[in-house]
Tab-separated table of C-alpha atoms in Angstrom:
chain	number	residue	atom	x	y	z
A	1	MET	CA	-37.080	-87.065	-35.038
A	2	LYS	CA	-34.824	-85.145	-37.342
A	3	MET	CA	-37.677	-82.686	-37.740
A	4	GLU	CA	-37.915	-82.140	-33.962
A	5	LYS	CA	-34.361	-81.553	-33.488
A	6	LEU	CA	-33.554	-79.100	-36.618
A	7	GLU	CA	-36.668	-77.248	-35.034
A	8	SER	CA	-35.311	-77.479	-31.803
A	9	LYS	CA	-32.294	-76.092	-33.253
A	10	LYS	CA	-33.847	-73.014	-35.108
A	11	MET	CA	-35.445	-71.986	-31.759
A	12	TYR	CA	-32.282	-72.271	-29.824
A	13	GLN	CA	-30.544	-70.024	-32.695
A	14	LYS	CA	-33.577	-67.754	-32.386
A	15	GLY	CA	-32.831	-67.808	-29.029
A	16	ILE	CA	-29.577	-66.805	-29.002
A	17	THR	CA	-29.964	-64.054	-31.857
A	18	LEU	CA	-32.350	-62.325	-29.416
A	19	ILE	CA	-30.288	-62.722	-26.303
A	20	ALA	CA	-27.301	-61.150	-28.386
A	21	LEU	CA	-29.734	-58.198	-29.684
A	22	VAL	CA	-30.560	-57.420	-26.094
A	23	ILE	CA	-26.689	-57.528	-25.117
A	24	THR	CA	-25.806	-55.190	-27.705
A	25	ILE	CA	-28.842	-52.666	-26.907
A	26	ILE	CA	-27.696	-52.666	-23.329
A	27	VAL	CA	-23.966	-52.304	-24.143
A	28	LEU	CA	-25.075	-49.527	-26.916
A	29	LEU	CA	-27.167	-47.850	-23.650
A	30	ILE	CA	-24.071	-48.064	-21.451
A	31	LEU	CA	-21.851	-46.786	-24.156
A	32	ALA	CA	-24.422	-43.723	-24.758
A	33	GLY	CA	-24.831	-42.975	-21.437
A	34	ILE	CA	-20.682	-42.676	-20.985
A	35	SER	CA	-20.429	-40.432	-24.191
A	36	ILE	CA	-23.831	-38.205	-22.549
A	37	ALA	CA	-21.739	-37.965	-19.153
A	38	SER	CA	-18.453	-37.035	-20.978
A	39	LEU	CA	-20.154	-34.777	-23.245
A	40	THR	CA	-22.367	-32.856	-20.242
A	41	GLY	CA	-21.285	-33.800	-17.215
A	42	GLU	CA	-19.676	-31.549	-14.569
A	43	ASN	CA	-16.152	-32.412	-16.398
A	44	GLY	CA	-17.617	-32.919	-19.168
A	45	ILE	CA	-16.316	-32.069	-22.918
A	46	LEU	CA	-18.759	-29.346	-23.782
A	47	ASN	CA	-18.521	-27.912	-20.072
A	48	LYS	CA	-14.458	-27.841	-20.284
A	49	ALA	CA	-14.974	-26.322	-23.817
A	50	ASN	CA	-17.494	-23.449	-22.508
A	51	THR	CA	-14.959	-22.622	-19.520
A	52	ALA	CA	-12.056	-22.318	-21.918
A	53	LYS	CA	-13.886	-20.506	-23.826
A	54	GLN	CA	-15.385	-18.029	-21.023
A	55	ASN	CA	-11.622	-17.520	-19.898
A	56	THR	CA	-10.058	-16.917	-23.324
A	57	GLU	CA	-12.659	-14.049	-23.306
A	58	LYS	CA	-12.084	-13.048	-19.463
A	59	GLU	CA	-8.241	-12.746	-20.422
A	60	THR	CA	-8.576	-10.706	-23.539
A	61	ALA	CA	-10.774	-8.334	-21.750
A	62	LYS	CA	-8.420	-7.899	-19.103
A	63	GLU	CA	-5.523	-7.617	-21.720
A	64	LYS	CA	-7.427	-5.133	-23.421
A	65	VAL	CA	-7.203	-2.733	-20.231
A	66	GLN	CA	-3.904	-3.997	-19.416
A	67	LEU	CA	-2.473	-2.973	-22.567
A	68	ALA	CA	-3.857	0.526	-22.520
A	69	VAL	CA	-2.706	1.135	-19.000
A	70	MET	CA	1.013	-0.071	-20.006
A	71	GLY	CA	1.075	2.457	-22.712
A	72	SER	CA	0.040	5.423	-20.695
A	73	TYR	CA	2.980	5.664	-18.652
A	74	GLY	CA	5.565	8.154	-19.159
A	75	THR	CA	9.499	8.377	-19.439
A	76	ASP	CA	9.255	9.310	-15.706
A	77	GLY	CA	7.775	6.070	-14.728
A	78	LYS	CA	4.393	7.516	-13.378
A	79	LEU	CA	0.950	6.829	-15.070
A	80	ASN	CA	-0.165	9.431	-17.060
A	81	TYR	CA	-4.088	10.240	-16.945
A	82	GLU	CA	-4.963	12.002	-19.865
A	83	GLU	CA	-3.039	9.452	-21.940
A	84	LEU	CA	-4.965	6.704	-20.284
A	85	LYS	CA	-8.282	8.306	-20.997
A	86	GLU	CA	-7.499	8.373	-24.681
A	87	ASN	CA	-5.862	4.656	-24.812
A	88	LEU	CA	-8.908	3.553	-23.231
A	89	ASP	CA	-11.292	5.533	-25.659
A	90	LYS	CA	-9.465	3.813	-28.393
A	91	VAL	CA	-9.892	0.451	-27.876
A	92	GLU	CA	-12.845	-1.286	-29.122
A	93	GLY	CA	-15.521	-2.728	-26.305
A	94	ILE	CA	-14.230	-0.560	-23.272
A	95	VAL	CA	-17.263	1.392	-21.920
A	96	ASN	CA	-18.033	3.677	-19.211
A	97	VAL	CA	-14.633	5.543	-19.487
A	98	PRO	CA	-14.946	8.805	-17.036
A	99	SER	CA	-14.934	12.011	-19.043
A	100	LYS	CA	-11.708	12.938	-17.200
A	101	ILE	CA	-9.514	10.629	-15.166
A	102	GLU	CA	-8.273	12.638	-12.251
A	103	GLU	CA	-7.460	9.614	-9.846
A	104	LEU	CA	-7.323	6.012	-9.393
A	105	PRO	CA	-9.100	3.450	-9.027
A	106	ILE	CA	-11.598	3.666	-11.522
A	107	ASP	CA	-14.214	1.286	-12.875
A	108	VAL	CA	-14.712	0.476	-16.558
A	109	TYR	CA	-16.442	-2.253	-18.491
A	110	VAL	CA	-15.185	-4.541	-21.232
A	111	ASP	CA	-17.145	-7.041	-23.265
A	112	GLY	CA	-19.538	-7.282	-20.295
A	113	TYR	CA	-16.871	-7.888	-17.457
A	114	LYS	CA	-16.139	-4.932	-14.818
A	115	VAL	CA	-12.388	-4.116	-14.737
A	116	THR	CA	-10.922	-2.132	-11.939
A	117	ILE	CA	-7.363	-0.165	-12.630
A	118	GLU	CA	-6.158	0.268	-9.408
A	119	LYS	CA	-4.219	3.027	-7.483
A	120	ASN	CA	-0.718	1.164	-8.632
A	121	GLY	CA	-2.126	0.551	-12.030
A	122	ASN	CA	-2.687	-3.023	-11.675
A	123	VAL	CA	-5.802	-4.278	-13.394
A	124	ILE	CA	-8.254	-6.727	-12.085
A	125	ILE	CA	-11.405	-8.324	-13.787
A	126	GLU	CA	-14.542	-9.747	-12.189
A	127	GLU	CA	-14.958	-13.211	-12.267
A	128	GLU	CA	-18.702	-13.576	-14.145
A	129	LYS	CA	-19.963	-10.990	-16.717
A	130	THR	CA	-22.425	-8.438	-14.995
A	131	GLN	CA	-25.640	-7.975	-16.155
A	132	ASP	CA	-26.062	-4.843	-14.865
A	133	ILE	CA	-23.601	-2.386	-16.763
A	134	PRO	CA	-24.624	1.140	-15.405
A	135	LYS	CA	-26.476	3.113	-18.057
A	136	PRO	CA	-27.273	6.994	-18.016
A	137	THR	CA	-30.835	8.074	-18.185
A	138	THR	CA	-30.159	11.721	-18.594
A	139	LEU	CA	-28.730	13.968	-21.082
A	140	GLU	CA	-26.863	15.652	-18.378
A	141	GLN	CA	-25.470	12.553	-16.660
A	142	ALA	CA	-24.354	11.007	-19.968
A	143	LYS	CA	-22.298	14.321	-20.745
A	144	GLU	CA	-20.887	14.433	-17.449
A	145	GLU	CA	-19.702	10.889	-17.419
A	146	GLY	CA	-18.572	10.832	-20.871
A	147	MET	CA	-19.520	7.529	-20.904
A	148	VAL	CA	-19.540	5.287	-24.288
A	149	LEU	CA	-22.957	3.684	-24.162
A	150	ASP	CA	-23.630	-0.130	-24.438
A	151	GLU	CA	-21.911	-1.753	-27.043
A	152	ASN	CA	-24.866	-4.309	-28.133
A	153	ASN	CA	-27.822	-1.736	-27.847
A	154	PRO	CA	-29.098	1.958	-28.291
A	155	THR	CA	-29.578	3.997	-24.863
A	156	THR	CA	-32.563	6.381	-24.726
A	157	ILE	CA	-32.324	9.329	-22.340
A	158	LYS	CA	-33.879	12.255	-21.450
A	159	ASP	CA	-32.868	15.829	-21.394
A	160	LYS	CA	-33.695	18.677	-18.963
A	161	TYR	CA	-37.133	19.175	-20.739
A	162	ASP	CA	-38.024	15.299	-20.760
A	163	ASN	CA	-37.406	15.236	-24.831
A	164	LYS	CA	-36.201	11.874	-25.659
A	165	ILE	CA	-33.027	11.041	-27.238
A	166	VAL	CA	-31.604	7.543	-28.279
A	167	VAL	CA	-27.938	6.799	-28.059
A	168	PRO	CA	-26.505	4.461	-30.504
A	169	GLU	CA	-24.592	1.625	-29.209
A	170	GLY	CA	-20.443	2.791	-29.055
A	171	PHE	CA	-21.651	6.371	-29.051
A	172	LYS	CA	-21.101	8.849	-26.391
A	173	ILE	CA	-22.296	12.718	-25.655
A	174	ALA	CA	-19.844	15.118	-27.025
A	175	GLN	CA	-18.561	17.027	-24.537
A	176	ASP	CA	-19.601	20.567	-26.534
A	177	SER	CA	-22.868	19.195	-26.895
A	178	ALA	CA	-26.036	21.287	-26.189
A	179	GLU	CA	-27.635	20.890	-22.718
A	180	ASP	CA	-31.231	20.129	-24.295
A	181	VAL	CA	-32.071	18.924	-28.191
A	182	THR	CA	-33.098	22.311	-29.338
A	183	GLY	CA	-29.727	23.496	-29.075
A	184	GLY	CA	-28.603	20.327	-30.899
A	185	VAL	CA	-27.695	17.175	-29.055
A	186	VAL	CA	-24.108	15.945	-30.291
A	187	ILE	CA	-22.891	12.182	-30.089
A	188	GLU	CA	-19.829	11.187	-30.762
A	189	ASP	CA	-18.566	7.929	-32.130
A	190	GLY	CA	-16.235	6.214	-29.025
A	191	SER	CA	-15.835	2.721	-30.250
A	192	ASN	CA	-15.651	2.179	-33.656
A	193	LEU	CA	-11.980	2.511	-34.692
A	194	GLU	CA	-12.066	3.377	-38.281
A	195	THR	CA	-15.024	6.288	-37.718
A	196	LEU	CA	-13.757	7.383	-33.979
A	197	GLY	CA	-14.629	10.710	-33.126
A	198	SER	CA	-17.333	11.322	-36.089
A	199	GLN	CA	-20.091	13.509	-34.530
A	200	PHE	CA	-23.993	13.659	-35.342
A	201	VAL	CA	-26.548	15.839	-34.454
A	202	TRP	CA	-29.948	14.652	-33.270
A	203	VAL	CA	-33.210	15.968	-35.263
A	204	PRO	CA	-35.825	15.953	-33.091
A	205	VAL	CA	-39.360	15.009	-34.664
A	206	GLY	CA	-42.889	15.334	-32.922
A	207	GLU	CA	-43.666	17.559	-30.215
A	208	ILE	CA	-40.275	19.230	-28.467
A	209	LYS	CA	-40.742	20.764	-25.093
A	210	GLY	CA	-38.584	23.885	-24.034
A	211	GLU	CA	-38.510	26.192	-21.490
A	212	ASN	CA	-41.478	27.136	-19.299
A	213	GLY	CA	-43.418	24.278	-20.675
A	214	ALA	CA	-43.644	25.780	-24.169
A	215	THR	CA	-43.492	23.619	-27.119
A	216	LYS	CA	-43.138	23.015	-30.665
A	217	THR	CA	-43.813	20.061	-33.314
A	218	ILE	CA	-41.607	19.423	-36.035
A	219	ASN	CA	-42.985	17.120	-38.643
A	220	LEU	CA	-41.014	14.798	-40.587
A	221	ASN	CA	-41.781	15.855	-44.396
A	222	ARG	CA	-40.322	16.700	-47.417
A	223	TYR	CA	-40.660	20.912	-47.675
A	224	THR	CA	-40.193	24.158	-49.971
A	225	PHE	CA	-39.704	27.375	-48.438
A	226	ALA	CA	-40.989	30.859	-49.393
A	227	THR	CA	-38.726	33.721	-49.364
A	228	ASP	CA	-39.763	34.505	-45.616
A	229	GLY	CA	-38.657	30.929	-44.706
A	230	THR	CA	-42.442	29.701	-44.440
A	231	PRO	CA	-42.030	26.142	-45.155
A	232	THR	CA	-44.863	23.887	-47.486
A	233	ALA	CA	-45.118	20.113	-47.281
A	234	HIS	CA	-45.412	18.164	-50.132
A	235	GLY	CA	-44.927	14.604	-48.732
A	236	GLU	CA	-44.255	12.308	-51.561
A	237	ASN	CA	-45.325	14.617	-54.518
A	238	ILE	CA	-43.055	15.789	-57.164
A	239	ILE	CA	-41.347	18.975	-56.349
A	240	ASP	CA	-40.987	21.603	-59.059
A	241	SER	CA	-41.973	19.479	-61.487
A	242	TYR	CA	-38.912	17.162	-61.107
A	243	TYR	CA	-38.055	15.806	-57.893
A	244	GLN	CA	-39.112	12.580	-55.927
A	245	GLU	CA	-37.852	10.427	-53.232
A	246	LEU	CA	-38.629	6.715	-54.676
A	247	GLY	CA	-38.308	3.587	-53.464
A	248	GLU	CA	-36.732	2.812	-56.532
A	249	SER	CA	-35.351	4.394	-59.754
A	250	ASP	CA	-34.326	3.652	-63.285
A	251	LYS	CA	-32.214	6.459	-63.183
A	252	GLY	CA	-28.984	4.976	-62.284
A	253	ASN	CA	-28.999	6.947	-58.987
A	254	THR	CA	-28.970	5.314	-55.786
A	255	VAL	CA	-32.028	5.747	-53.425
A	256	ALA	CA	-32.760	5.685	-49.840
A	257	LYS	CA	-32.063	2.097	-48.540
A	258	ASN	CA	-35.256	1.925	-47.454
A	259	ILE	CA	-37.042	5.373	-47.143
A	260	GLU	CA	-40.281	3.910	-45.746
A	261	GLU	CA	-38.626	2.183	-43.016
A	262	PHE	CA	-36.464	5.705	-42.421
A	263	LYS	CA	-40.468	7.362	-41.734
A	264	THR	CA	-41.082	4.507	-39.834
A	265	SER	CA	-37.982	4.725	-37.717
A	266	VAL	CA	-37.912	8.523	-37.109
A	267	THR	CA	-41.958	8.713	-36.030
A	268	GLN	CA	-41.106	5.632	-33.646
A	269	ASN	CA	-38.164	6.731	-32.006
A	270	GLY	CA	-38.315	10.966	-32.184
A	271	GLY	CA	-35.962	11.621	-34.386
A	272	TYR	CA	-32.656	10.660	-36.219
A	273	TYR	CA	-29.324	11.967	-36.690
A	274	ILE	CA	-27.286	14.227	-39.545
A	275	GLY	CA	-24.161	14.170	-39.956
A	276	ARG	CA	-22.585	16.895	-37.825
A	277	TYR	CA	-19.957	18.238	-40.733
A	278	GLU	CA	-19.981	17.385	-44.297
A	279	ALA	CA	-18.263	14.004	-44.825
A	280	GLY	CA	-14.512	14.121	-44.510
A	281	ASP	CA	-11.805	11.800	-46.112
A	282	SER	CA	-10.174	9.920	-43.005
A	283	SER	CA	-6.976	9.186	-44.851
A	284	ALA	CA	-6.443	12.465	-46.813
A	285	THR	CA	-3.530	14.399	-46.140
A	286	THR	CA	-4.000	16.805	-48.750
A	287	ASP	CA	-7.066	18.202	-51.060
A	288	ARG	CA	-8.835	15.493	-52.855
A	289	THR	CA	-8.742	15.608	-56.563
A	290	ASN	CA	-10.214	14.032	-59.583
A	291	SER	CA	-8.132	10.940	-59.163
A	292	ALA	CA	-8.410	10.523	-55.555
A	293	THR	CA	-9.483	6.891	-54.226
A	294	LYS	CA	-13.059	6.402	-53.863
A	295	THR	CA	-13.244	3.961	-50.922
A	296	ASN	CA	-11.446	5.673	-48.201
A	297	THR	CA	-13.752	5.462	-44.938
A	298	PRO	CA	-15.654	8.663	-44.725
A	299	VAL	CA	-15.890	10.661	-41.306
A	300	CYS	CA	-17.967	13.239	-39.600
A	301	LYS	CA	-14.983	15.082	-37.840
A	302	GLN	CA	-14.114	18.560	-37.822
A	303	GLY	CA	-10.989	19.819	-40.019
A	304	GLN	CA	-11.264	16.820	-42.374
A	305	TYR	CA	-10.361	17.389	-46.130
A	306	VAL	CA	-13.848	17.301	-47.478
A	307	TYR	CA	-14.975	13.686	-49.212
A	308	ASN	CA	-15.301	15.248	-52.806
A	309	TYR	CA	-14.770	14.322	-56.512
A	310	VAL	CA	-17.346	11.313	-55.809
A	311	THR	CA	-20.431	10.075	-57.524
A	312	GLN	CA	-24.027	10.109	-56.097
A	313	PRO	CA	-24.070	5.951	-56.205
A	314	GLU	CA	-20.223	6.151	-54.365
A	315	ALA	CA	-21.475	8.798	-51.909
A	316	ALA	CA	-24.368	6.486	-51.064
A	317	ASN	CA	-22.073	3.345	-50.874
A	318	LEU	CA	-19.480	5.037	-48.380
A	319	SER	CA	-22.151	6.096	-46.393
A	320	ARG	CA	-23.779	2.971	-45.846
A	321	LYS	CA	-20.590	1.345	-44.957
A	322	MET	CA	-19.463	3.702	-42.554
A	323	TYR	CA	-21.673	1.611	-40.135
A	324	GLU	CA	-22.227	-1.596	-41.246
A	325	ASN	CA	-23.531	-4.663	-39.446
A	326	LYS	CA	-24.781	-2.394	-36.703
A	327	LYS	CA	-28.211	-2.291	-34.679
A	328	PHE	CA	-28.468	1.429	-36.548
A	329	ILE	CA	-28.543	2.290	-40.026
A	330	SER	CA	-26.293	4.543	-41.513
A	331	ASP	CA	-27.238	6.009	-45.156
A	332	LEU	CA	-26.702	8.734	-47.450
A	333	MET	CA	-29.023	12.445	-46.812
A	334	ASN	CA	-31.964	11.548	-48.079
A	335	SER	CA	-34.773	14.721	-48.990
A	336	TYR	CA	-36.892	13.889	-46.094
A	337	ALA	CA	-34.221	14.219	-43.622
A	338	TRP	CA	-32.671	17.589	-45.281
A	339	ASP	CA	-35.955	19.924	-45.206
A	340	THR	CA	-36.614	18.578	-41.889
A	341	ALA	CA	-33.474	19.369	-40.464
A	342	ILE	CA	-33.948	23.023	-41.697
A	343	ILE	CA	-37.307	23.088	-39.994
A	344	PHE	CA	-35.519	22.267	-36.850
A	345	ILE	CA	-32.932	24.844	-37.655
A	346	GLN	CA	-35.628	27.901	-38.177
A	347	GLU	CA	-37.574	26.950	-35.009
A	348	PHE	CA	-34.596	26.795	-32.416
A	349	SER	CA	-31.748	28.683	-33.833
A	350	GLY	CA	-33.529	32.066	-33.878
A	351	ASP	CA	-32.712	32.199	-37.735
A	352	GLU	CA	-36.430	31.868	-39.317
A	353	ASP	CA	-35.418	32.078	-43.315
A	354	TYR	CA	-32.230	30.019	-42.932
A	355	SER	CA	-33.705	27.900	-45.913
A	356	ARG	CA	-32.849	31.215	-47.949
A	357	GLN	CA	-29.310	31.324	-46.760
A	358	THR	CA	-26.741	31.883	-49.741
A	359	ARG	CA	-23.292	31.528	-50.139
A	360	ILE	CA	-21.211	32.797	-47.482
A	361	GLN	CA	-17.386	31.554	-48.712
A	362	THR	CA	-15.837	31.895	-51.807
A	363	THR	CA	-13.143	29.212	-51.576
A	364	LEU	CA	-13.423	25.251	-50.411
A	365	ALA	CA	-12.354	24.671	-46.805
A	366	LYS	CA	-12.216	21.355	-44.806
A	367	THR	CA	-15.117	20.252	-42.792
A	368	GLY	CA	-16.444	22.587	-40.007
A	369	LYS	CA	-13.849	25.363	-40.983
A	370	VAL	CA	-13.810	28.182	-43.594
A	371	THR	CA	-10.353	29.544	-44.710
A	372	ASP	CA	-9.879	32.534	-41.922
A	373	GLY	CA	-10.551	30.009	-39.149
A	374	THR	CA	-13.899	30.781	-38.473
A	375	ASN	CA	-17.529	29.669	-39.252
A	376	LYS	CA	-20.527	31.612	-39.708
A	377	ASP	CA	-22.416	28.912	-41.186
A	378	VAL	CA	-23.128	26.870	-37.724
A	379	ARG	CA	-26.683	26.423	-36.219
A	380	CYS	CA	-27.970	24.144	-33.703
A	381	ASN	CA	-24.564	22.488	-33.552
A	382	ILE	CA	-24.767	21.565	-37.524
A	383	TYR	CA	-22.523	23.173	-39.977
A	384	ASP	CA	-22.252	24.165	-43.614
A	385	MET	CA	-25.441	23.267	-44.709
A	386	ALA	CA	-25.728	26.521	-46.424
A	387	GLU	CA	-21.902	26.904	-47.844
A	388	ASN	CA	-18.763	24.992	-48.841
A	389	MET	CA	-20.451	21.997	-51.017
A	390	TYR	CA	-23.332	21.117	-52.591
A	391	GLU	CA	-24.243	17.862	-50.908
A	392	LEU	CA	-25.577	14.851	-52.377
A	393	THR	CA	-28.818	13.065	-51.603
A	394	THR	CA	-30.874	10.065	-52.493
A	395	GLU	CA	-33.518	12.042	-54.026
A	396	THR	CA	-34.282	11.453	-57.765
A	397	SER	CA	-34.755	13.978	-60.439
A	398	SER	CA	-36.332	13.421	-63.878
A	399	ASN	CA	-34.220	16.236	-65.468
A	400	VAL	CA	-32.743	14.841	-68.824
A	401	GLY	CA	-28.968	13.607	-68.147
A	402	SER	CA	-28.773	14.734	-64.581
A	403	HIS	CA	-30.516	12.601	-62.471
A	404	SER	CA	-29.111	12.954	-58.961
A	405	VAL	CA	-30.008	15.583	-56.778
A	406	THR	CA	-27.943	17.874	-54.543
A	407	ARG	CA	-28.797	20.213	-51.733
A	408	GLY	CA	-27.583	23.580	-50.181
A	409	THR	CA	-24.960	25.786	-51.453
A	410	SER	CA	-21.588	25.958	-51.924
A	411	TYR	CA	-18.579	28.567	-52.140
A	412	TYR	CA	-18.620	27.910	-56.062
A	413	SER	CA	-21.925	29.740	-56.532
A	414	ASN	CA	-23.656	32.681	-55.158
A	415	TYR	CA	-27.238	32.313	-56.298
A	416	VAL	CA	-28.091	28.788	-54.664
A	417	TYR	CA	-29.815	28.633	-51.143
A	418	THR	CA	-29.745	26.400	-48.128
A	419	SER	CA	-33.244	24.049	-49.407
A	420	LEU	CA	-32.809	24.440	-53.373
A	421	ARG	CA	-32.762	21.406	-55.187
A	422	GLY	CA	-30.074	20.802	-57.743
A	423	SER	CA	-29.371	18.226	-60.879
A	424	ASN	CA	-26.663	16.594	-61.479
A	425	LYS	CA	-25.077	14.186	-63.922
A	426	VAL	CA	-25.286	10.487	-61.890
A	427	LEU	CA	-21.628	9.037	-62.810
A	428	GLU	CA	-19.674	12.094	-62.465
A	429	GLY	CA	-17.882	13.509	-59.178
A	430	TYR	CA	-17.349	17.512	-58.786
A	431	VAL	CA	-15.182	19.317	-56.764
A	432	PHE	CA	-17.767	21.656	-55.254
A	433	ASN	CA	-19.860	17.987	-54.451
A	434	GLY	CA	-19.739	16.424	-51.603
A	435	PHE	CA	-22.300	14.107	-48.971
A	436	ARG	CA	-23.062	14.253	-45.329
A	437	PRO	CA	-24.505	10.855	-44.074
A	438	ILE	CA	-27.041	10.147	-41.704
A	439	LEU	CA	-27.893	7.897	-38.683
A	440	TYR	CA	-31.416	6.036	-37.600
A	441	PHE	CA	-32.727	3.057	-36.045
């Protein structure tokens, strides 16, 4: 009898435990449902957080334009369209600003939102981000509209002869750019505050179309040039017993960020960019000295004090940092880029022996301008490859004690010419040594 009661009690306890477990699971499921609903429902926490984020982004975008408008009123209380254009161009994230503002309303795009500036200066922003920011398809259109192109992706446009140009995000076509690639297409930084206004020239590679269907071919390579300008391609071979474009160097100099990637990119995209001018010091207010800082941001703008007194590794580091964390790459000039630019200039400028051009000026000048206010060394919109400063590159010299390589001629010497290679000590900077950055995708 006692045994039966004990067994019955155990079964009862098991039954209680099972019921409690079922009830607990049901309660947990209900709580989980409530939690999920509170997180993901129409009025859930996640939706509310996402809405708040979108509203903040939208208000920030609107505020950027409002501040530009407010800063463009003159003392007479009227909106100055010239200042408005200038102020809009300065704001990071604003694209498709007209090349000239003559009347309102106008539409611009800010961080993905379409924003309208009305006649009375009021700023109206669309509720949702647009997926269809208009892009130009031709060089003529991009130049005429003066728009800063998509902040997130490069834009491919065509010139009047159907040659391709790939424009990096945040850049626009400069107003004094050539009408087609044979004359030197110039792009201008229109969105990055530290390098705003920096200009680069597209060096086309491959088959280039010209007037009346004529074509010429530019091959990416390392070259030497005869006295009449005739090029000889050398590829990866050693040039003049000393000079190589290495993937790695044990000589202390900095090699190209990735020379194979550069060559592949140029082939796929049909070109690359070189600085229109030698690098200038964005912060310098006087000529630089040997003790000048080596950390100021370089720019490629006319009339800047040249960025000299830097070593080859410093020049490489400065070039790379110009456009860090972008979908394109900035680097120090390499030998493929320098030599192919000479081929481009000789083919399309009419100067068939530019490779042998010797010194033109005899004093150091600011970027893109000699001391008398003129410039005799500008070809296809590219300045000063044959004067002003020797330009440091990523090439390596096996010359004992002088493993960095410069190209071009300078005010300092009258026997050097544009295509000549020179050896320098890696860790010494000089008044006559500067550099020029390149861009590629």
